[in-house]
Coordinates of C-alpha atoms (C1' of nucleotides) in Angstrom, one line a residue:
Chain A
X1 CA 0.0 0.0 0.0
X2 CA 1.3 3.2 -1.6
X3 CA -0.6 5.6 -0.2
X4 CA -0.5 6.6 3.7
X5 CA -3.0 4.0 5.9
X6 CA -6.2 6.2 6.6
X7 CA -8.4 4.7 9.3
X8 CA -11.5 5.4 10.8
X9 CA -13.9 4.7 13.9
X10 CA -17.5 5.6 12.4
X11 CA -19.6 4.8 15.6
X12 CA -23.8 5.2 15.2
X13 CA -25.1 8.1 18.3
X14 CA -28.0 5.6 18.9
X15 CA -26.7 4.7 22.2
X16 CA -23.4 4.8 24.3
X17 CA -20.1 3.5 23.9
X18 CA -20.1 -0.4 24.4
X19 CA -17.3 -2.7 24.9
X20 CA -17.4 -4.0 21.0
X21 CA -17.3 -0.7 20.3
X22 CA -14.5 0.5 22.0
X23 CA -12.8 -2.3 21.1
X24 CA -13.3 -2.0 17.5
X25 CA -12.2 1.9 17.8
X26 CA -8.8 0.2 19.4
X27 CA -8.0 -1.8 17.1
X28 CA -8.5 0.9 14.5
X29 CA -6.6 3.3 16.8
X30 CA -3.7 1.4 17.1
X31 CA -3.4 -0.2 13.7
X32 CA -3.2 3.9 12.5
X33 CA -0.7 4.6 14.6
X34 CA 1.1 1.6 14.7
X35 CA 1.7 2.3 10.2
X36 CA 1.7 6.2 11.4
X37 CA -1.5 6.9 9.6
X38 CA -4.6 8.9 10.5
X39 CA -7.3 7.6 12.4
X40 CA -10.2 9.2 12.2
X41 CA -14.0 9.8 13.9
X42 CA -17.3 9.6 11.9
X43 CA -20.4 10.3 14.0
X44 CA -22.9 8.4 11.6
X45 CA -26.1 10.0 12.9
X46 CA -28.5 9.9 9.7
X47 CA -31.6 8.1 11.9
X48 CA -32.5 11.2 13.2
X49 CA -34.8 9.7 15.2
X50 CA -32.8 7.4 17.0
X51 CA -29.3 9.5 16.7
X52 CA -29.1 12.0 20.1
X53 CA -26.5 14.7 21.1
X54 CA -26.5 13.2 24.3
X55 CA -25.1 9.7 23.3
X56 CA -22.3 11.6 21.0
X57 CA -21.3 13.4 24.0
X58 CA -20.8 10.2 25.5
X59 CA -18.9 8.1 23.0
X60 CA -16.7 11.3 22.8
X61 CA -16.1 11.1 26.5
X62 CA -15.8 7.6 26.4
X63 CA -13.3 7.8 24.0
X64 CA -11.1 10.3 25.5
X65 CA -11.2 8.4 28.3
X66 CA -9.5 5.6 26.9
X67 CA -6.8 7.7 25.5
X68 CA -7.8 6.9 21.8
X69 CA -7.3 10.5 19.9
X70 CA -8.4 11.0 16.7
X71 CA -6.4 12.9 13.8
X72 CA -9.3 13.9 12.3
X73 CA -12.8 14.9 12.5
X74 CA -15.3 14.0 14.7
X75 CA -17.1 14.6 11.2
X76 CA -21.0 14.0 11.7
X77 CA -23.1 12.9 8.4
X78 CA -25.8 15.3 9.2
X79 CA -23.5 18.0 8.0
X80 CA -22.9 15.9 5.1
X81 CA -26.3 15.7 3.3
X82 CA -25.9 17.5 0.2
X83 CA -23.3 15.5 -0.3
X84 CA -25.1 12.0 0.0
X85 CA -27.9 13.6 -2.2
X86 CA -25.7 14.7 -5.0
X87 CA -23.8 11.2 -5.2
X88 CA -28.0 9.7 -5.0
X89 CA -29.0 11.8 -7.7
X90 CA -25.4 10.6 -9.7
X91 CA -26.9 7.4 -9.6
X92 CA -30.3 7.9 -10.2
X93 CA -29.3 9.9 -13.6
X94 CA -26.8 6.7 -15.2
X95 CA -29.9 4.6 -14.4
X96 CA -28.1 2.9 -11.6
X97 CA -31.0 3.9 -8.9
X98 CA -34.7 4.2 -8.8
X99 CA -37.9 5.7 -6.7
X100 CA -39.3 3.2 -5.1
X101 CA -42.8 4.6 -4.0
X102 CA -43.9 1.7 -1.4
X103 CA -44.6 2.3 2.0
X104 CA -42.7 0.9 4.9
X105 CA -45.7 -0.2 6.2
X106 CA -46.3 -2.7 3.0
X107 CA -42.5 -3.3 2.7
X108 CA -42.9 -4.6 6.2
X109 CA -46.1 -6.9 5.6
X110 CA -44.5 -8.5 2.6
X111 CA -41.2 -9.2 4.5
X112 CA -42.8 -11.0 7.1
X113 CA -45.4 -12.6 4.9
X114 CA -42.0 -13.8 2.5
X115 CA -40.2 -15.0 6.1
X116 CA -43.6 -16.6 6.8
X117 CA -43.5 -18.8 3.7
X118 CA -40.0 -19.3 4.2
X119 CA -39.3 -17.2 1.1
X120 CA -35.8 -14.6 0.8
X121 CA -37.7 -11.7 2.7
X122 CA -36.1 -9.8 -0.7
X123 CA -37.3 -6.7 -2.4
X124 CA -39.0 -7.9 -5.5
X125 CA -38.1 -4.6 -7.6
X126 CA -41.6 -3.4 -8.6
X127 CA -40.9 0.1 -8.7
X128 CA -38.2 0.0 -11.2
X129 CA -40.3 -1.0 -13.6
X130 CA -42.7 1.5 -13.0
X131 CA -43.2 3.8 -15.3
X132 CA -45.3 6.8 -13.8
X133 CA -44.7 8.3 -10.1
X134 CA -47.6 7.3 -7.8
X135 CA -49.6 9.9 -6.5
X136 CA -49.6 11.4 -3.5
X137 CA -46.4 9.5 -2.5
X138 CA -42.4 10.6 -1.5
X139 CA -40.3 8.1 -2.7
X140 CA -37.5 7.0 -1.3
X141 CA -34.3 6.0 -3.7
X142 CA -33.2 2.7 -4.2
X143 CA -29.8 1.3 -5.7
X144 CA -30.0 -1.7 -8.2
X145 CA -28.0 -4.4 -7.2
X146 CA -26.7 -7.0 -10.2
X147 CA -28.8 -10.5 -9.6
X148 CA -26.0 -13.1 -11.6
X149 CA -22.8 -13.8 -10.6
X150 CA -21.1 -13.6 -7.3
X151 CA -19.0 -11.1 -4.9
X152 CA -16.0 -11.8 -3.4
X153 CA -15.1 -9.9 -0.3
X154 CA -11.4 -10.3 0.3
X155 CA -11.1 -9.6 3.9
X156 CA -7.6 -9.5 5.6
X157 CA -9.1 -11.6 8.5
X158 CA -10.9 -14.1 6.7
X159 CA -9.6 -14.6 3.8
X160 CA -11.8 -14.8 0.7
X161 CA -15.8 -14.6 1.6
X162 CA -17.9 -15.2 -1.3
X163 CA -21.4 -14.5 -1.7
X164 CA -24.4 -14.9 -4.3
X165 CA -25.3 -12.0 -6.2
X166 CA -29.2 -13.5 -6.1
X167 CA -29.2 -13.0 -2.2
X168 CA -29.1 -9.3 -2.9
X169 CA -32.0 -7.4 -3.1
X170 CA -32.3 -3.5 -3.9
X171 CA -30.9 -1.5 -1.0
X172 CA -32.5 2.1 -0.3
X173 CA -30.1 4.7 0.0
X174 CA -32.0 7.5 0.2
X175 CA -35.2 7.5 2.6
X176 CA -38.4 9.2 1.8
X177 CA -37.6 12.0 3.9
X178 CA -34.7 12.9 1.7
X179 CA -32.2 11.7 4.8
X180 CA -29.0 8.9 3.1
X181 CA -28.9 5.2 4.8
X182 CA -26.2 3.8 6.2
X183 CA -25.0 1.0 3.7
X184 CA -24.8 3.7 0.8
X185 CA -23.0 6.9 3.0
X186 CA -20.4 4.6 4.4
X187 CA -19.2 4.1 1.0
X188 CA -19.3 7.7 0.0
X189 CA -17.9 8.9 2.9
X190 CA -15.0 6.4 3.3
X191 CA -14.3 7.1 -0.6
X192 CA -14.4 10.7 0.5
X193 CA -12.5 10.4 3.1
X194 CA -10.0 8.0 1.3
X195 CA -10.3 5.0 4.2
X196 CA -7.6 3.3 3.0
X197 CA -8.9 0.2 5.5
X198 CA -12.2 -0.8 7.1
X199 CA -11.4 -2.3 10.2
X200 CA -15.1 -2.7 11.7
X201 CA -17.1 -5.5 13.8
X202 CA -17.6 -8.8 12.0
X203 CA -21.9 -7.7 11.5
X204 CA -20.6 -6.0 9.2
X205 CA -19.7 -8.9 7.1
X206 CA -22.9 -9.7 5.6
X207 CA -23.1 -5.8 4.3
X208 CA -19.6 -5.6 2.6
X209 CA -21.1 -7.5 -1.0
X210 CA -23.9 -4.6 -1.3
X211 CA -21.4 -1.9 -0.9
X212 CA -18.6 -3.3 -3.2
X213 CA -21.4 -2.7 -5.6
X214 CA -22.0 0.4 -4.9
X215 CA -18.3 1.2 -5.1
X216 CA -18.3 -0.1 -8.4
X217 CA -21.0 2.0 -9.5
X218 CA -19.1 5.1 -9.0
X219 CA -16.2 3.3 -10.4
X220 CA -14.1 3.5 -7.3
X221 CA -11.2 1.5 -5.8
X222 CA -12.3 -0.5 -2.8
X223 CA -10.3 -0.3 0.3
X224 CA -9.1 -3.2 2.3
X225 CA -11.1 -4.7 4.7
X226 CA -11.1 -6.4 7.8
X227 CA -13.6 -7.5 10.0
X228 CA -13.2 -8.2 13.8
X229 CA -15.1 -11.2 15.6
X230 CA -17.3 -10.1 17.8
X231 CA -17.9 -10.1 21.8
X232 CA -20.3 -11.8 23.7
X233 CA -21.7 -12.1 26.7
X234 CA -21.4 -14.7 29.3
X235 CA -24.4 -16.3 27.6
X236 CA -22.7 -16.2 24.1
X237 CA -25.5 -14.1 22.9
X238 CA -24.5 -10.3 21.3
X239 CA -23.3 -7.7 24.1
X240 CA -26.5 -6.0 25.4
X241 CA -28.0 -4.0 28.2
X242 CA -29.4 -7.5 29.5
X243 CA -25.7 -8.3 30.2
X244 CA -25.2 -5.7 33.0
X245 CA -22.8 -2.9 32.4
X246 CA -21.2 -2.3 28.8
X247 CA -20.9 0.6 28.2
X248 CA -17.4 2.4 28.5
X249 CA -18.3 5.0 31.0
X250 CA -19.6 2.7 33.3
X251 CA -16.3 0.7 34.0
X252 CA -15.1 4.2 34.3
X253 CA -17.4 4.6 37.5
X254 CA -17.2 1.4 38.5
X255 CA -13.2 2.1 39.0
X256 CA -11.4 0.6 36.1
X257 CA -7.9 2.2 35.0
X258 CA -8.3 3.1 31.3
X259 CA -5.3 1.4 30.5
X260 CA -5.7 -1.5 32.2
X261 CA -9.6 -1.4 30.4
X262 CA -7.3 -1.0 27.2
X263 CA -5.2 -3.9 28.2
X264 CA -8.4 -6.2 28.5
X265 CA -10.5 -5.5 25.8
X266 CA -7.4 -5.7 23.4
X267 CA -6.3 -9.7 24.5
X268 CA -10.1 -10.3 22.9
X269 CA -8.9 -11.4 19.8
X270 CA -5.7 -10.2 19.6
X271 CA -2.5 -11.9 21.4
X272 CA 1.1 -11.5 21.1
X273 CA 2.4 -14.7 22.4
X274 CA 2.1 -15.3 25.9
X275 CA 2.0 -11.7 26.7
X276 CA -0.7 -10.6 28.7
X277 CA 0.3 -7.0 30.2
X278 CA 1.4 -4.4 27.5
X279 CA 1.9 -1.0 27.6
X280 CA 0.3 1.5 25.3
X281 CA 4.0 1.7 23.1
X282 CA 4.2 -1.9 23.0
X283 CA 1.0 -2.1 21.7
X284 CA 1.1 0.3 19.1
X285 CA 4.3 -1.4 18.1
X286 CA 3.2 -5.1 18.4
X287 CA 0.1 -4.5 17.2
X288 CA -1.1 -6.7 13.4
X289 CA -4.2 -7.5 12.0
X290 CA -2.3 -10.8 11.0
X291 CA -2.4 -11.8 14.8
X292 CA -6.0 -10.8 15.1
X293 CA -7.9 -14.4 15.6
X294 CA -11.0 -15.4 14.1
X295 CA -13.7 -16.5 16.6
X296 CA -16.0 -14.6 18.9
X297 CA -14.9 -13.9 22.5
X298 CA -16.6 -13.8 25.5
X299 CA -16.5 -10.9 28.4
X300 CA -15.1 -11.7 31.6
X301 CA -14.7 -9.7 34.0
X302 CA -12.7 -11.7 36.5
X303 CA -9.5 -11.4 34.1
X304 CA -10.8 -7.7 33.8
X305 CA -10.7 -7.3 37.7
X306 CA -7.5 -9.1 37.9
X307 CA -5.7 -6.4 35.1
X308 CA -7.1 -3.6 36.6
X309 CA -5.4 -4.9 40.1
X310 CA -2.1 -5.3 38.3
X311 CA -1.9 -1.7 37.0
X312 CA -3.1 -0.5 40.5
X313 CA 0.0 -1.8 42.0
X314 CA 2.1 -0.3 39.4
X315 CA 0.2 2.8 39.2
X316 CA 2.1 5.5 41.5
X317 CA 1.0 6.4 44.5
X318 CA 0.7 9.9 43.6
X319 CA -1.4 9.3 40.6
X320 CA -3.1 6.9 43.0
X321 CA -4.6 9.7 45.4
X322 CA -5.5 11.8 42.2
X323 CA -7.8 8.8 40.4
X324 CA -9.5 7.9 43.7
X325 CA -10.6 11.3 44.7
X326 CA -13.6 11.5 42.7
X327 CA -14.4 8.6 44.4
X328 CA -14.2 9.9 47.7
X329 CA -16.6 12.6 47.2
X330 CA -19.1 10.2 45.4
X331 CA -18.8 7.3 48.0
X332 CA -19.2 10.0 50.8
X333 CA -16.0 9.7 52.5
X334 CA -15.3 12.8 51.9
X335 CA -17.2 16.1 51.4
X336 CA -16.8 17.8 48.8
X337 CA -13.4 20.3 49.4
X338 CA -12.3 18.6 52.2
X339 CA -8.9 18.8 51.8
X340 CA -6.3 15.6 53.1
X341 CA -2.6 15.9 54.2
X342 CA -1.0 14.8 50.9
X343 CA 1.6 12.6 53.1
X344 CA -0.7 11.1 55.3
X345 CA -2.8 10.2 52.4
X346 CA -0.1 9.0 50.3
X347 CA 1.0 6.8 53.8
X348 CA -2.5 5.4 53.6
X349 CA -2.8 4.7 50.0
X350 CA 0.2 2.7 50.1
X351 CA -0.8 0.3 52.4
X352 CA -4.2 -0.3 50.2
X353 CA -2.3 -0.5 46.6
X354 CA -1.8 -4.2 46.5
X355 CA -5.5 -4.6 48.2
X356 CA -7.6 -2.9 46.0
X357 CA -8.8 -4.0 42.7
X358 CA -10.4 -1.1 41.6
X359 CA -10.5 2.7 42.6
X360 CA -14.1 2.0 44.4
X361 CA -12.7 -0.4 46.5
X362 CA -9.5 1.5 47.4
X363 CA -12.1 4.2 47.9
X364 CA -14.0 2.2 50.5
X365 CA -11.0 0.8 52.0
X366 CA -9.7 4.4 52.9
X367 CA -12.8 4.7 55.0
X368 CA -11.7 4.0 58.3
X369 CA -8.0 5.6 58.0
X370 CA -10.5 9.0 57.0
X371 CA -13.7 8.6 59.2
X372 CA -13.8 9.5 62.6
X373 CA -15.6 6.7 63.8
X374 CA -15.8 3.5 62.6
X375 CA -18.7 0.5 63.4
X376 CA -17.6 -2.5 64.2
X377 CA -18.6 -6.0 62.0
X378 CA -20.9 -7.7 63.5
X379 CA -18.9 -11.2 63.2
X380 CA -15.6 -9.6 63.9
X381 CA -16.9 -7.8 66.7
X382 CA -18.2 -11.4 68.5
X383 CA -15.4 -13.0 67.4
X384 CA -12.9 -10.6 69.0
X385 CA -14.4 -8.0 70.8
X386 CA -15.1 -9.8 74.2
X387 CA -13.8 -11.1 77.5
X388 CA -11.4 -13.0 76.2
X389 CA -9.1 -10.1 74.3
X390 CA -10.3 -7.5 76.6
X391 CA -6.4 -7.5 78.7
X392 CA -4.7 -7.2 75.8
X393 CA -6.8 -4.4 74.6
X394 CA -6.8 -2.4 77.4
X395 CA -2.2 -3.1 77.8
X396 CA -2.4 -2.2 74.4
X397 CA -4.1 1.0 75.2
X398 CA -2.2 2.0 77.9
X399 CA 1.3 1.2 76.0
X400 CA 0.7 2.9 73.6
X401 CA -0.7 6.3 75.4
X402 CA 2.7 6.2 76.8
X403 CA 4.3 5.5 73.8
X404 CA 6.8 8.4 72.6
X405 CA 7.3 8.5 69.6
X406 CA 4.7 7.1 67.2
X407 CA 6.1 4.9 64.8
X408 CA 5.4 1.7 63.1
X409 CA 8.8 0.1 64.4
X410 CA 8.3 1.3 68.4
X411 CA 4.4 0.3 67.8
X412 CA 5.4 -3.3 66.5
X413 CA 7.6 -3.5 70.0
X414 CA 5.0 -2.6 72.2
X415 CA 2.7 -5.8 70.5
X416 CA 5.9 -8.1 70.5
X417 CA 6.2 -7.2 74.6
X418 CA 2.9 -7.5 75.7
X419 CA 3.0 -11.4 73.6
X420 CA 5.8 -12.0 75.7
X421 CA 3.6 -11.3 79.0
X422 CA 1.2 -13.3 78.0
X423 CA 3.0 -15.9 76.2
X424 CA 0.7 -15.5 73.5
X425 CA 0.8 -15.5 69.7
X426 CA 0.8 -12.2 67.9
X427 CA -2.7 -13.1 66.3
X428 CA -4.3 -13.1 69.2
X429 CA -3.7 -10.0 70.2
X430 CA -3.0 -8.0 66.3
X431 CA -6.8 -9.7 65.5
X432 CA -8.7 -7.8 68.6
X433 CA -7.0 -4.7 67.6
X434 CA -7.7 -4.9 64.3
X435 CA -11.3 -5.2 64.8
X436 CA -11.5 -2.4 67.5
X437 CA -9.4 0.3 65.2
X438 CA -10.6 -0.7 61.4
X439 CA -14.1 -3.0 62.5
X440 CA -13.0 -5.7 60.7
X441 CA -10.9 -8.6 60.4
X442 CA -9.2 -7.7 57.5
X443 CA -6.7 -5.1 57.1
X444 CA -3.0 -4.0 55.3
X445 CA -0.4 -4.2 58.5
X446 CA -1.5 -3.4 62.3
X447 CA 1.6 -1.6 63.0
X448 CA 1.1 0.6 59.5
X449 CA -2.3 0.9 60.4
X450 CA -1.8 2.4 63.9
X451 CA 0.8 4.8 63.0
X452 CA -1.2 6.3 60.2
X453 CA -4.7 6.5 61.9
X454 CA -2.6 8.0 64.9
X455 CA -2.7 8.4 68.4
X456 CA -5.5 10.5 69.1
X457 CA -7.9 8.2 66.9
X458 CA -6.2 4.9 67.9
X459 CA -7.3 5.4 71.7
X460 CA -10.3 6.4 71.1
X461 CA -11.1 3.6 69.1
X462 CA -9.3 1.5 71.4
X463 CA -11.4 2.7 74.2
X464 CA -14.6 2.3 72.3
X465 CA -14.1 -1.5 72.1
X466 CA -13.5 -1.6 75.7
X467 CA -16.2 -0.4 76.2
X468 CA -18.4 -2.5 74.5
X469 CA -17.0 -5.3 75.7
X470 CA -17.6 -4.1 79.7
Chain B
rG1 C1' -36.4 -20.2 6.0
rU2 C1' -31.9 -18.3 3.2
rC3 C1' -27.0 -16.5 3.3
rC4 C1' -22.4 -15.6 5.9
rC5 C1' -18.8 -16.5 9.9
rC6 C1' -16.7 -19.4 13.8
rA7 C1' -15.0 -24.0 16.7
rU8 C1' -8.0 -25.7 21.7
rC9 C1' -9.0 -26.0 29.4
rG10 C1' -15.2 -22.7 32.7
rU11 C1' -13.0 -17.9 30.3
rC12 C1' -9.0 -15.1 27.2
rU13 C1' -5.5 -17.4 24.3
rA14 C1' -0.3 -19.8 22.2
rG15 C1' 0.4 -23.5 18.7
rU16 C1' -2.6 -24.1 12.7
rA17 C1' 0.0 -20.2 7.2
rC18 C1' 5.6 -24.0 6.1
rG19 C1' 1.6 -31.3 9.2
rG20 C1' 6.4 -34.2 13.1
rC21 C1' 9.8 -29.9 18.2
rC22 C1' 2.4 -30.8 21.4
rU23 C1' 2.3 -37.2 26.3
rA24 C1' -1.0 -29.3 23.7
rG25 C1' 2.1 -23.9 26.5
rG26 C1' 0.6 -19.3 29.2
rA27 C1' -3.0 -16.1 31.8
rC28 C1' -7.7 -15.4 34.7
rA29 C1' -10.8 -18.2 37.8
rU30 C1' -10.7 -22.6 41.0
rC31 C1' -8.2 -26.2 44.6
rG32 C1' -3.8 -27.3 47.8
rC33 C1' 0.9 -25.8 50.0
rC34 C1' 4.6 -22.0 51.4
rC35 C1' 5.2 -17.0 53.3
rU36 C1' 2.3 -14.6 57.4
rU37 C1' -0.5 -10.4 62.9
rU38 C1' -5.5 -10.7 59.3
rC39 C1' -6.6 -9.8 54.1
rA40 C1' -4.1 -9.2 50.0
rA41 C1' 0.4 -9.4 47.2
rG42 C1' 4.2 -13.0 46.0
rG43 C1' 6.2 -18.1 45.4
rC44 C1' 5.3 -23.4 44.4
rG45 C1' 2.1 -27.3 42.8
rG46 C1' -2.8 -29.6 41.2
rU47 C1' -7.6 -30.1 38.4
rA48 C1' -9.0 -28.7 33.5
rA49 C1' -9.2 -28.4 26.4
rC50 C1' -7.7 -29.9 20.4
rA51 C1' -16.7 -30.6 19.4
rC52 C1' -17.8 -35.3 16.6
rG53 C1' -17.2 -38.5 12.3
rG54 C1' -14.8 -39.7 8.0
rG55 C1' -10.6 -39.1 4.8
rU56 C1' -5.2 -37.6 3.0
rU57 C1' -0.4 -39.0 5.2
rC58 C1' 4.9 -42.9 7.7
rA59 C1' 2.8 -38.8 10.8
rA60 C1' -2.9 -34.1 11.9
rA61 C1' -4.8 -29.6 17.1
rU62 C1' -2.6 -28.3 12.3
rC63 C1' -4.8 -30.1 5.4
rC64 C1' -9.8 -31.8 2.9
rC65 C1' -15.1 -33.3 3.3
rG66 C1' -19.4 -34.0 6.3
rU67 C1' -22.1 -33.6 10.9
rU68 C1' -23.1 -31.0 15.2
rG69 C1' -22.9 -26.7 18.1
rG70 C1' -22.6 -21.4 18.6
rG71 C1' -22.8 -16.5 16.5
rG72 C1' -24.2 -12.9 12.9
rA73 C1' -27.0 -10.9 8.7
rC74 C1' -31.5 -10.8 5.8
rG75 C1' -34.7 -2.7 7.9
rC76 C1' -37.0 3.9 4.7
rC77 C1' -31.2 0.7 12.0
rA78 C1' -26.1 1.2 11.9

RNA sequence: GUCCCCAUCGUCUAGUACGGCCUAGGACAUCGCCCUUUCAAGGCGGUAACACGGGUUCAAAUCCCGUUGGGGACGCCA
């Protein structure tokens, strides 16, 4: 290929960004920058009724999320009507199109009644020999598609897919209303455009034989293509709302690193070996259509989870605190403003890092280093908080009151003496603790813990459980 | 109904193009052990797959045919 590689991500505003989608605009992202070419976004919003600003502001959002930046555009196809109309009317004036003056409604009953019958549900092409407009009627425009012969769509992931000519039926391209359909403004736009490959989602398939033919109407040369398998859901049915969360912005909320997102969605269908953790450079240089595979892949979130964990712990601390704000105010523990000692916080975040799977639950594990009072588990609290424990608590307490300096270290050798007293085992006495200054069983270090949440709180806490225990 | 696509552990996949190096490798999940103040993290180990049936061949996960299963498309949606 001669000419520069010219990609582009043409996503339909008829709802949000979904994981196929966002995968598909990867793959197209990185195989443009991987050959140093232009990747580019297409709003294609011609159902008016279905297409909403809301839904572009979205995929636009979702997209800058992920770090995929377009070279060029977001071009929308509304602004691009007269151009649809003057390619339609090319069309219509070599005899190559026709009005076609039948109604949706009796386009629709003959469909089904064709399905019914167990007939091709095809156009049967009455208005082309019509000879006189019908009154009273818009037409809308429909491109004649040959009925001999077959098509061959060479696609660089499948090889050679060949298709009947007879299976083709007469494809509208311009509705009644005067607005372009999809099948026919694709091809104008990526010949306008000069898509050099059409990377897109393997439903696409099925579509590529009508608009080779209207590529060769207009006489122009067709660009590569490749279609991607798809994604499915844990049922192996398409990716939909009945799934739970897809779309993009939702594993933004729920806590997901982008790259780590990135990282996931682009080992579904695409490998490099045995390589499961790349960065965004060694993807854009690893990345090939050759080593894209062919079947469908399901979602899992697990592996998801796992990722996101990974890049957490390599994710600095520093950034850390930044991401999981926003989290803090929407989970509550925080108000809005309130401002935290960058050290302390950056003490506390540490200790979480390798804990936390996702910003949310670093979020929720910050709770009790932040609140000022905590509640204790109900299991935890029966299981440690009670006559038993309640000595060690209350040395504990009164060591470290007297405790000078407030350390980790000197807070460890306080536990280690008052295990000696006892002739105890750590556990028994680190596990009460535990529960009286976090509430629960689990938690990164005691010692850690202690230092960070500090004197003041640490007594206070201690003293609580005391007190519920006498 | 018709057409198209796909088929390796539960899941993502390596291996398939140039058949032998595959008694099929890795990762997630799962189970066990180690580490250990808990939970993680980390380390070690286990369970677990070439859909089936025919060919071709000295040799097939890899090539061919069929079957089955799954997915997708058949719109004045994209």
């Amino acid at each position: 290929m001669s000419e520069k590689v010219r990609v582009r991500f043409a996503p339909s505003p008829t709802g949000y960004l979904h994981l196929g989608g966002a995968r598909t605009a990867l793959f197209n992202w990185l195989f443009a920058r991987h050959n140093k070419g232009t990747f580019i976004l297409r709003i294609e919003d011609t159902d008016r009724t279905r297409s909403t600003e809301e839904y572009i502001e979205t995929i636009i959002d979702s997209l800058k999320w992920l770090g995929l930046d377009w070279d060029e555009g977001p071009y929308r196809q509304m602004d691009r009507f007269d151009i649809y109309k003057h390619y339609a009317e090319k069309l219509l004036n070599d005899g190559k199109a026709y009005y076609c003056y039948c109604s949706p409604d009796e386009l629709e009953k003959r469909r089904k009644e064709a399905l019914k019958q167990g007939k091709l549900p095809k156009y049967d092409g009455r208005c082309k020999i019509l000879k006189d407009p019908i009154p009273g009627r818009v037409p809308a425009i429909r491109f004649i598609m040959p009925q001999d012969g077959k098509t061959i769509v060479d696609d660089l992931i499948r090889g050679k897919v060949v298709f009947e000519n007879s299976q083709l039926d007469d494809l509208i391209i311009m509705r009644s209303d005067g607005t372009p359909t999809y099948n026919f403004t694709v091809v104008v736009d990526d010949v306008e455009m000069r898509i050099t490959h059409v990377i897109r989602g393997d439903d696409h398939l099925n579509n590529t034989p009508k608009q080779l033919h209207i590529y060769s109407a207009f006489g122009y040369e067709i660009p590569a293509f490749a279609h991607l398998p798809m994604i499915l859901g844990p049922d192996k049915t398409r990716l939909s709302k009945r799934h739970g969360a897809t779309s993009v912005t939702s594993y933004r909320d729920m806590g997901y690193l982008a790259d780590a997102f990135i990282n996931y969605i682009v080992r579904l269908g695409w490998a490099h070996g045995d390589q499961e953790i790349f960065s965004r450079n060694e993807l854009i240089e690893l990345f090939s259509l050759e080593d894209v595979g062919k079947s469908h892949a399901v979602f899992n979130r697990e592996k998801l989870l796992w990722l996101n964990s990974q890049y957490i712990m390599k994710t600095s601390t520093e950034k850390l605190m930044e991401l999981v704000m926003p989290f803090l105010v929407r989970e509550k523990i925080i108000t809005e403003g309130q401002i935290l000692d960058k050290k302390w916080l950056s003490k506390a975040v540490e200790t979480l890092k390798e804990r936390s799977r996702t910003l949310l639950e670093l979020a929720h594990s910050l709770h009790f280093y932040i609140a000022e009072e905590i509640v204790f588990d109900k299991k935890a609290k029966e299981k440690f908080l009670n006559e038993r424990y309640l000595p060690f608590l209350k040395d504990i307490k009164n060591e470290l009151e007297k405790l000078e300096i407030f350390v980790a270290p000197n807070i460890e050798k306080v536990f280690k003496e008052i295990v000696e007293k006892y002739n105890t085992k750590l556990g028994n006495i680190a596990q009460p603790v535990r529960v009286a200054i976090t509430g629960k069983t689990e938690s990164p270090g005691i010692f850690e813990v202690i230092e960070i949440i500090g004197r003041e709180k640490t007594l206070k806490r201690l003293e609580k459980a005391i007190k519920t225990i006498v």
